[in-house]
mmCIF file of C-alpha atoms in Angstrom:
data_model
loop_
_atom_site.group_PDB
_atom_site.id
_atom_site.type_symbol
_atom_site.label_atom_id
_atom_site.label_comp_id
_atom_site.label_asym_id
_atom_site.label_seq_id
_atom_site.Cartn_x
_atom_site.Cartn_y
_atom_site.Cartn_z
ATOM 1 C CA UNK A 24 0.000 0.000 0.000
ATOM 2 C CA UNK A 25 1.147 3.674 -0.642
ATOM 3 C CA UNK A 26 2.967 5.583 2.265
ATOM 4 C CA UNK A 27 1.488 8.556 4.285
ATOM 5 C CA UNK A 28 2.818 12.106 2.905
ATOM 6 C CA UNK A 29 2.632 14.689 5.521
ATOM 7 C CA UNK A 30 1.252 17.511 5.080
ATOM 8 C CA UNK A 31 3.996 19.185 6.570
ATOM 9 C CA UNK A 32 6.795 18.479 4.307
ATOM 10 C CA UNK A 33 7.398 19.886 0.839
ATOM 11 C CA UNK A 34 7.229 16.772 -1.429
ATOM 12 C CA UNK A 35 11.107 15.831 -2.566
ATOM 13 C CA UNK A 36 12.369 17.029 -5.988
ATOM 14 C CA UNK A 37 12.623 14.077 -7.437
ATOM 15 C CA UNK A 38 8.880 12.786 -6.791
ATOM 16 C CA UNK A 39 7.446 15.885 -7.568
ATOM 17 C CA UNK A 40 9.211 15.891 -10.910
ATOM 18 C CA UNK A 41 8.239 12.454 -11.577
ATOM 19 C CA UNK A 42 4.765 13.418 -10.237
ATOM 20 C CA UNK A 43 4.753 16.313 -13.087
ATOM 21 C CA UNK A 44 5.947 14.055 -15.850
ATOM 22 C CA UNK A 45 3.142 11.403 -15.303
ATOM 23 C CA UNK A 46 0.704 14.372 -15.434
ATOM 24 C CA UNK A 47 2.509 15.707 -18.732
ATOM 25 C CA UNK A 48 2.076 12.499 -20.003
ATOM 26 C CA UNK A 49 -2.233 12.220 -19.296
ATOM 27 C CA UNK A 50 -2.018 15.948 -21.329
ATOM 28 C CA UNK A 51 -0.277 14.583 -24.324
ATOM 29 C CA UNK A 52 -2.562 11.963 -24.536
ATOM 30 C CA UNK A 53 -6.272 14.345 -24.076
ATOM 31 C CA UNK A 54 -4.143 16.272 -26.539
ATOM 32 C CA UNK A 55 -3.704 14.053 -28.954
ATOM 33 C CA UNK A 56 -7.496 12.903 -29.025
ATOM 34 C CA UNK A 57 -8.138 16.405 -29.385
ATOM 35 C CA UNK A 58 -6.484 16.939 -32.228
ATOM 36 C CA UNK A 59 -7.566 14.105 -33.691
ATOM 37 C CA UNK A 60 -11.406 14.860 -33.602
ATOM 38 C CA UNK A 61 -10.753 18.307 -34.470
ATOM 39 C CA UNK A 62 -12.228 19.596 -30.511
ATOM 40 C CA UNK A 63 -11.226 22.629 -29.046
ATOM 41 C CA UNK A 64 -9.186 22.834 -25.891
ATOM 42 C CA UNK A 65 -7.170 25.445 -23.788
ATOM 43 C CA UNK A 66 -4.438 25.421 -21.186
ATOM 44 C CA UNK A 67 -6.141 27.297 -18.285
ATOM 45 C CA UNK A 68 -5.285 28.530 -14.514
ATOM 46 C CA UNK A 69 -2.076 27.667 -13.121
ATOM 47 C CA UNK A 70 -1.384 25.778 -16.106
ATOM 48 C CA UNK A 71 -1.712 29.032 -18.687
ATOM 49 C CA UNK A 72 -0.117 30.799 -16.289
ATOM 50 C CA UNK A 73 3.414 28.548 -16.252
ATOM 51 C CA UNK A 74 3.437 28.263 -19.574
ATOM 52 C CA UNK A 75 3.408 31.879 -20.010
ATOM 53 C CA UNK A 76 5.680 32.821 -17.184
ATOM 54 C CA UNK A 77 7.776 29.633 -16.917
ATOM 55 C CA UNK A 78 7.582 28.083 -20.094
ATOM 56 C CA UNK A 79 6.012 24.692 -17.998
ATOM 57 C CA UNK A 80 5.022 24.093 -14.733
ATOM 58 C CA UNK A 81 4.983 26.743 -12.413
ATOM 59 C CA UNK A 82 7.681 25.221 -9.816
ATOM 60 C CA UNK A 83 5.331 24.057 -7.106
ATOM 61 C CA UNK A 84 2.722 23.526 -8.845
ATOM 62 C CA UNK A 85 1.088 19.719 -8.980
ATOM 63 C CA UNK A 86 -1.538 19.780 -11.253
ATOM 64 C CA UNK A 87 -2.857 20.530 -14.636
ATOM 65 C CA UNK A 88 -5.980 22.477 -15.908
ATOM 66 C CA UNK A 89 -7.703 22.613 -19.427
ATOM 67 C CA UNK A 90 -10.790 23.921 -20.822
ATOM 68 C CA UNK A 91 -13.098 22.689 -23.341
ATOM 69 C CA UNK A 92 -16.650 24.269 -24.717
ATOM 70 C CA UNK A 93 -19.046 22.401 -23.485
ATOM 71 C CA UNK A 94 -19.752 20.407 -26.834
ATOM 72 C CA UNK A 95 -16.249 19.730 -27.466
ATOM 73 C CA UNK A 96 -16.152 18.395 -23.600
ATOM 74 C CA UNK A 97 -19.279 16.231 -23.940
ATOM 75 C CA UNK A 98 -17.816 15.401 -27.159
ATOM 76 C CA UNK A 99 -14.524 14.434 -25.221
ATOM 77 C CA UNK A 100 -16.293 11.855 -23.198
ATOM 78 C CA UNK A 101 -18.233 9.838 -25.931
ATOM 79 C CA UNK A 102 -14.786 9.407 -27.706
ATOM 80 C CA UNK A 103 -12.975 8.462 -25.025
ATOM 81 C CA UNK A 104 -15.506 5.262 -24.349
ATOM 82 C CA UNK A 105 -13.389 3.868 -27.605
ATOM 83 C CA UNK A 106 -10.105 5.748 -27.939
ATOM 84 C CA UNK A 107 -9.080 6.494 -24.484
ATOM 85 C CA UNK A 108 -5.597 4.926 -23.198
ATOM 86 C CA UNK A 109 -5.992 1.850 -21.922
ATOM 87 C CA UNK A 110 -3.943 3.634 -19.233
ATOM 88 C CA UNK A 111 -6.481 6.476 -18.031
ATOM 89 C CA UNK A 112 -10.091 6.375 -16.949
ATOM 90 C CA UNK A 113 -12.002 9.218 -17.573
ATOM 91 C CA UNK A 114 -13.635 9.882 -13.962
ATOM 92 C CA UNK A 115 -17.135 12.199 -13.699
ATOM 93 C CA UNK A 116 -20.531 11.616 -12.694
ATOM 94 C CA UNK A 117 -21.642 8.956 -15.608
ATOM 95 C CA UNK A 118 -18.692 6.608 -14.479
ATOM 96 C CA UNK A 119 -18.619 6.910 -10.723
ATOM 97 C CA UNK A 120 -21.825 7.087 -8.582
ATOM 98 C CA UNK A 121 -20.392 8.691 -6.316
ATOM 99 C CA UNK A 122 -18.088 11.507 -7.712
ATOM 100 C CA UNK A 123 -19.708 15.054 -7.361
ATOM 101 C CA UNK A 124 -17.306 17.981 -9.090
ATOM 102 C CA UNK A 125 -18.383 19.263 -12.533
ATOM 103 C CA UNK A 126 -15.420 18.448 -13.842
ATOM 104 C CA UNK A 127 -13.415 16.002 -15.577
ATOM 105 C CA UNK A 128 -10.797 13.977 -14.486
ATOM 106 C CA UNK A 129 -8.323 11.938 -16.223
ATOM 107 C CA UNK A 130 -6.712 9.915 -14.206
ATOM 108 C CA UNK A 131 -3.452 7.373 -14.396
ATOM 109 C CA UNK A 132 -4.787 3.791 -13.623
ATOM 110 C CA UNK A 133 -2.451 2.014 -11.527
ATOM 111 C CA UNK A 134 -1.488 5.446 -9.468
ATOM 112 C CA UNK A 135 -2.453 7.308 -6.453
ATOM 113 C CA UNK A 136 -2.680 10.949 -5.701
ATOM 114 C CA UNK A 137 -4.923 10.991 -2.989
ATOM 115 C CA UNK A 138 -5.742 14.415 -1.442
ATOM 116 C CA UNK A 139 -6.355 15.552 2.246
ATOM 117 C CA UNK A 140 -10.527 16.560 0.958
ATOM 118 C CA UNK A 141 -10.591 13.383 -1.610
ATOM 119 C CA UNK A 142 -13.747 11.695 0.229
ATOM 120 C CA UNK A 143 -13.410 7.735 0.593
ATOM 121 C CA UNK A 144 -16.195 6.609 -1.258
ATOM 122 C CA UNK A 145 -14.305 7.641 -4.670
ATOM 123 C CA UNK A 146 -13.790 5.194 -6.053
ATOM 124 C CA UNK A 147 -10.162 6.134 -8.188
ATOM 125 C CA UNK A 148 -8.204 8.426 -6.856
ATOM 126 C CA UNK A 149 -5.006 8.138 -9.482
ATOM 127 C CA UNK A 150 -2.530 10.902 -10.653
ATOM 128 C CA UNK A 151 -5.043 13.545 -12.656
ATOM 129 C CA UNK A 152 -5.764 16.442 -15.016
ATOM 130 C CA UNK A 153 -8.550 18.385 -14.841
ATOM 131 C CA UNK A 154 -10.872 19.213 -17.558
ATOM 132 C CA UNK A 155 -13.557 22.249 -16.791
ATOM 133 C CA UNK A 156 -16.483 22.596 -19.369
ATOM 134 C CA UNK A 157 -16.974 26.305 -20.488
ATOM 135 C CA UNK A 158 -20.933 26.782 -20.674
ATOM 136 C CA UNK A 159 -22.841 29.593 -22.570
ATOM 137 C CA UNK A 160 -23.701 32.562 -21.444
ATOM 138 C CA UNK A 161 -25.864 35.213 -22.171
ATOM 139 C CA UNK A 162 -24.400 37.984 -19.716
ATOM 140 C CA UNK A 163 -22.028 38.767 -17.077
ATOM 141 C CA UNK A 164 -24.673 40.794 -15.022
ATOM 142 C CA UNK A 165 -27.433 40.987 -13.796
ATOM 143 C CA UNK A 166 -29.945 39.232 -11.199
ATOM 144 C CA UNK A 167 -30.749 36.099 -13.133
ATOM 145 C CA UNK A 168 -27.104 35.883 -13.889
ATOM 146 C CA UNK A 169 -25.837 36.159 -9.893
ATOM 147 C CA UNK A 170 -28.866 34.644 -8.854
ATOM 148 C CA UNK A 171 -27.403 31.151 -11.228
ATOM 149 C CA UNK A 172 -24.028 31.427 -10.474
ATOM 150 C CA UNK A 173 -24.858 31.788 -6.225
ATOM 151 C CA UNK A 174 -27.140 28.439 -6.548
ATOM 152 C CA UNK A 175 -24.188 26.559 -8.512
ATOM 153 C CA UNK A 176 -22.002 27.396 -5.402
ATOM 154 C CA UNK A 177 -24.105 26.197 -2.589
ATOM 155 C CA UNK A 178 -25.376 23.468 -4.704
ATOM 156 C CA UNK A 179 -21.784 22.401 -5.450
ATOM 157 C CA UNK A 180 -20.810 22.635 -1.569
ATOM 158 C CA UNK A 181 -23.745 20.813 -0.477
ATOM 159 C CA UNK A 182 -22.855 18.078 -2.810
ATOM 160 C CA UNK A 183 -19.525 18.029 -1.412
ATOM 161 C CA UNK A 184 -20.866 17.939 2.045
ATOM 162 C CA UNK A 185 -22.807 15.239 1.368
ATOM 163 C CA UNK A 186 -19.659 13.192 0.241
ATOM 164 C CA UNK A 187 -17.983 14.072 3.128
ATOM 165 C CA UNK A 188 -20.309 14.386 5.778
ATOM 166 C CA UNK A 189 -18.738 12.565 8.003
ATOM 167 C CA UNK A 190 -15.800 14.588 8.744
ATOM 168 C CA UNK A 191 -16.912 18.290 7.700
ATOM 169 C CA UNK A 192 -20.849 18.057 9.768
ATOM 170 C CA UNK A 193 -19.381 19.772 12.516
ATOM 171 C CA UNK A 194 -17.863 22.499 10.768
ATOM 172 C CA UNK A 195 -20.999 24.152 9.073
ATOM 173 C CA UNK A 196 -23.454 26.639 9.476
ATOM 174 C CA UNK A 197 -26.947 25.039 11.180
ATOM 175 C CA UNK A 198 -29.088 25.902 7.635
ATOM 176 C CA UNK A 199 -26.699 23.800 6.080
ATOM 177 C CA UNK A 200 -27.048 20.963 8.435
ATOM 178 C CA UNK A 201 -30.469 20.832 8.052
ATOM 179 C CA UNK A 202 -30.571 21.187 4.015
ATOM 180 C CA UNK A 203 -28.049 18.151 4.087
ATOM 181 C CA UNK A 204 -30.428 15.967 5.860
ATOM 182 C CA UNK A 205 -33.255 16.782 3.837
ATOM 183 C CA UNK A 206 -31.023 15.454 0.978
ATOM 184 C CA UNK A 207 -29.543 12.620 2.686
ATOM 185 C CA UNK A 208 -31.772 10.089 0.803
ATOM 186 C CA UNK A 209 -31.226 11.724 -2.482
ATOM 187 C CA UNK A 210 -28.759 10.041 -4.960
ATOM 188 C CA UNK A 211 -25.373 11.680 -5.200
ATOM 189 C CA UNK A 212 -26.057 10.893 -9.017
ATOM 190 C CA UNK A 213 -29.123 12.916 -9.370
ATOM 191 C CA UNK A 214 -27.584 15.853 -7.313
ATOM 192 C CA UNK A 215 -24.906 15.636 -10.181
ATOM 193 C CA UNK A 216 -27.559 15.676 -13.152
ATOM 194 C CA UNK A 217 -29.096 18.576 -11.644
ATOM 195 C CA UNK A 218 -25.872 20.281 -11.031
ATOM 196 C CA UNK A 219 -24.546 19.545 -14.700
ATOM 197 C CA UNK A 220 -27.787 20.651 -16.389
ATOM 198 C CA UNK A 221 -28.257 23.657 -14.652
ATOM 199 C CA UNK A 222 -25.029 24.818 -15.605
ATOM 200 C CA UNK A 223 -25.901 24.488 -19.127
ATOM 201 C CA UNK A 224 -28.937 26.118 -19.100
ATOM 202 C CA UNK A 225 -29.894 29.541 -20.310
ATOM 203 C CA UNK A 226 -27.976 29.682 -23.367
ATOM 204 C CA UNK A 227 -26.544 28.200 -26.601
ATOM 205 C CA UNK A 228 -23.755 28.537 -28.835
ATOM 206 C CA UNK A 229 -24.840 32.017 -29.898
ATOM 207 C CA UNK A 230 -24.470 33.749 -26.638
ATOM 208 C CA UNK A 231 -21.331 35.886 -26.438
ATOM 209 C CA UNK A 232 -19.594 34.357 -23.139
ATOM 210 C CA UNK A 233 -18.110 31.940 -21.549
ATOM 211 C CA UNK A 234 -18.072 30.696 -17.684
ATOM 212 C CA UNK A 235 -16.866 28.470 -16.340
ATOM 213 C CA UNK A 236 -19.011 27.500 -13.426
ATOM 214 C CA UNK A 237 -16.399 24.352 -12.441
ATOM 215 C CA UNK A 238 -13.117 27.305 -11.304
ATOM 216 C CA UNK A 239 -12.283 27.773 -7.748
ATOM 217 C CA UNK A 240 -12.053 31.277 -8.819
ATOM 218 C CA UNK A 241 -15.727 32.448 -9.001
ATOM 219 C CA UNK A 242 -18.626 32.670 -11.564
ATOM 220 C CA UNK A 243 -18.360 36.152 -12.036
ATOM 221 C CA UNK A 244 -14.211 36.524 -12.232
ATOM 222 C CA UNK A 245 -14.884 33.228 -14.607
ATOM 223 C CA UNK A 246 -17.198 35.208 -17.156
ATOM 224 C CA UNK A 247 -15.643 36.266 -20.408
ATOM 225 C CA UNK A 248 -16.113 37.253 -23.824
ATOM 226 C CA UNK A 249 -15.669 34.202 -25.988
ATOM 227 C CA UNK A 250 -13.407 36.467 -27.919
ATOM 228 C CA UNK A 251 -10.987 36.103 -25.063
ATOM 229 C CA UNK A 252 -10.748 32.381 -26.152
ATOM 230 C CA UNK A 253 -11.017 31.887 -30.159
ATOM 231 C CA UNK A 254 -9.316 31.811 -31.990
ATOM 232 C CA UNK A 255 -6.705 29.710 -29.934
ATOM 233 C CA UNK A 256 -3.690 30.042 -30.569
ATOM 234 C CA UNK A 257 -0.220 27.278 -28.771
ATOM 235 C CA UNK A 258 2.367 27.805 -26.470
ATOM 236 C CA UNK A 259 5.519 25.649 -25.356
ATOM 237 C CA UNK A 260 4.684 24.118 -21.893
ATOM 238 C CA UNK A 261 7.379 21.004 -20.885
ATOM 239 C CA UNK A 262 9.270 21.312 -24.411
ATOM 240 C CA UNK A 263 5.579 20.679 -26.078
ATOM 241 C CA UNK A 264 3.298 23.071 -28.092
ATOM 242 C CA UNK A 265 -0.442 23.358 -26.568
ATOM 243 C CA UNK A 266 -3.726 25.199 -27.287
ATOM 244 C CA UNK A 267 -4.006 28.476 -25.359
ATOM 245 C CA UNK A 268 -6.585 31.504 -25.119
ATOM 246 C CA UNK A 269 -6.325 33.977 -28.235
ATOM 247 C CA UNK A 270 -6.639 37.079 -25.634
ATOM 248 C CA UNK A 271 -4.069 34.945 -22.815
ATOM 249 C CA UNK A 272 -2.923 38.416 -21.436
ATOM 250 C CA UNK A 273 -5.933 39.772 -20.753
ATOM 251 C CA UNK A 274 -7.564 36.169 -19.368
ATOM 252 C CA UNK A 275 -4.397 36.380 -16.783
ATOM 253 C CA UNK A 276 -4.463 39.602 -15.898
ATOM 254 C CA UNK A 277 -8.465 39.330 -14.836
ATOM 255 C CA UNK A 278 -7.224 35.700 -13.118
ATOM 256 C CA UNK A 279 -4.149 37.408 -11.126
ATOM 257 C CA UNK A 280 -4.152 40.419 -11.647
ATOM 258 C CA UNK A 281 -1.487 42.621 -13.373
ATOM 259 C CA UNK A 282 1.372 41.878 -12.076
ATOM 260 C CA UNK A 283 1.143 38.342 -12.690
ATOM 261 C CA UNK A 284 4.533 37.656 -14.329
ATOM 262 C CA UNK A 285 5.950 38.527 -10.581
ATOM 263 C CA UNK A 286 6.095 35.781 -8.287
ATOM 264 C CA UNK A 287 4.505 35.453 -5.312
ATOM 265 C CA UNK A 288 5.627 35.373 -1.885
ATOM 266 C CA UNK A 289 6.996 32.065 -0.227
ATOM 267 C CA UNK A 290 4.188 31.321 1.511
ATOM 268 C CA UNK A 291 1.776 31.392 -0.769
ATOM 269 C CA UNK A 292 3.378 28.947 -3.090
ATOM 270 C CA UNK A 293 1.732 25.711 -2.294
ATOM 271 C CA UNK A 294 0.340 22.574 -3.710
ATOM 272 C CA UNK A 295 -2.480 20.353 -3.231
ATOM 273 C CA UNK A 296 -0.665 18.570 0.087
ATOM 274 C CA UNK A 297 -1.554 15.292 -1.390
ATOM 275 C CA UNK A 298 -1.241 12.710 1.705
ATOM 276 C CA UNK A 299 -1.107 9.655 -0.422
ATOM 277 C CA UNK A 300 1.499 9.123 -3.944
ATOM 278 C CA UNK A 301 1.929 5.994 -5.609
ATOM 279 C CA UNK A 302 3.960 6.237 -9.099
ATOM 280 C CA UNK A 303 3.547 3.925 -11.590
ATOM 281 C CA UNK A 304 4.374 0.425 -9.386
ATOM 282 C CA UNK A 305 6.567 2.048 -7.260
ATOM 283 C CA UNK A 306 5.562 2.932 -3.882
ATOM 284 C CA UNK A 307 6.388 6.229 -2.480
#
């Protein structure tokens, strides 16, 4: 069985680079398929943002982030039933019961990264990427348009909650604790259809924006002009050349802010504090 990482210690140089190269390797792959089937996809977050500063990985970062439209992304998984490594599984809500983020992940079979708020009822928790679906949208104000994107966030915490009820109950505000137990009986799965189609809602292809409704960062700083995106354009990240956002500046500058290209101070460069790694057959 894997080893225990603590949380405490800064992962060593050469598992973190071995970490990284596994993870380069699930991108070339999603890459590939890509360009294969002609679908659009863009380096995003942290990801964009080493590429543009550090021509790769930002230095302690872990992970990796892309962004599809949403038909190239449900696109994405119908091909992948057929044509997906026999190496990765493609891990969302119509292969695991149980799994609750709006967002893909591709993950290496016969690995572990296992983090600290990974619940136990997952069912693979291998080395990932992410994949985040960019949904249509209409406007970036508005009531309607708050009043969507403030449901998707408590209806994506409850859903978490409700994976991991057992160790966050205790931390949460009462209205919460009740709302969970009036969902207790409810299928994670059908939480997850609801979540997934009301993010699509409201729009089609003709709407002007983008948002992606799956970022850490917020539904409003996560609303742009499609502009901002098409037509992509590639960058070098890890010696290879990748789709990125035709308006990158400006997407990074909204992200970070405008000083971006500077790093940030010490203690604010972290990483997911994974407290389980297992590489390939090796056990770390």
């Amino acid at each position: 069985m894997p080893n225990k990482v603590n949380n405490g210690d800064h992962l060593t140089t050469g598992l973190f680079e071995q970490l990284k190269q596994v993870e380069l390797s699930i991108l070339l792959d999603v890459a590939t398929l890509c360009e294969k089937h002609n679908l659009t996809y863009y380096l995003i977050g942290g990801t964009l943002l080493g590429a543009i500063r550090h021509d790769g990985f930002i230095p302690w970062d872990d992970d990796i982030d892309i962004a599809m439209p949403r038909k190239d992304f449900e696109a994405f998984q119908k091909i992948t039933k057929t044509e997906l490594p026999e190496s990765l599984f493609l891990h969302y809500g119509t292969t695991d019961a149980e799994y609750y983020l709006p967002i893909i992940k591709i993950r290496k079979n016969g690995t572990i990264f296992e983090e600290e708020s990974a619940s136990p009822s997952i069912k693979h928790k291998g080395i990932f990427i992410d994949i985040f679906p960019l949904d249509n949208a209409k406007k970036n104000s508005g009531f309607l348009f708050h009043m969507k994107g403030r449901f998707l966030k408590q209806l994506k915490s409850l859903l978490f909650l409700k994976i991991n009820e057992k160790t966050t109950l205790h931390q949460i505000a009462p209205w919460k604790k009740a709302v969970l137990k009036l969902i207790k009986p409810v299928p994670t799965s059908f939480l997850f259809r609801v979540l997934t189609n009301y993010m699509q809602s409201g729009a089609d292809d003709s709407a002007p924006y983008y948002v992606n409704h799956g970022s850490q960062y917020g539904y409003k700083k996560q609303t742009m002009p499609k502009t901002m995106y098409d037509t992509a354009t590639t960058t070098v990240f890890e010696g290879h050349n990748f789709r990125i956002p035709a308006q990158t500046e400006q997407l990074l500058e909204r992200i970070y802010g405008k000083k971006y290209m500077e790093l940030p101070p010490a203690e604010k460069r972290i990483t997911h504090k994974p407290k389980r790694i297992q590489l390939k057959e090796e056990i770390i």
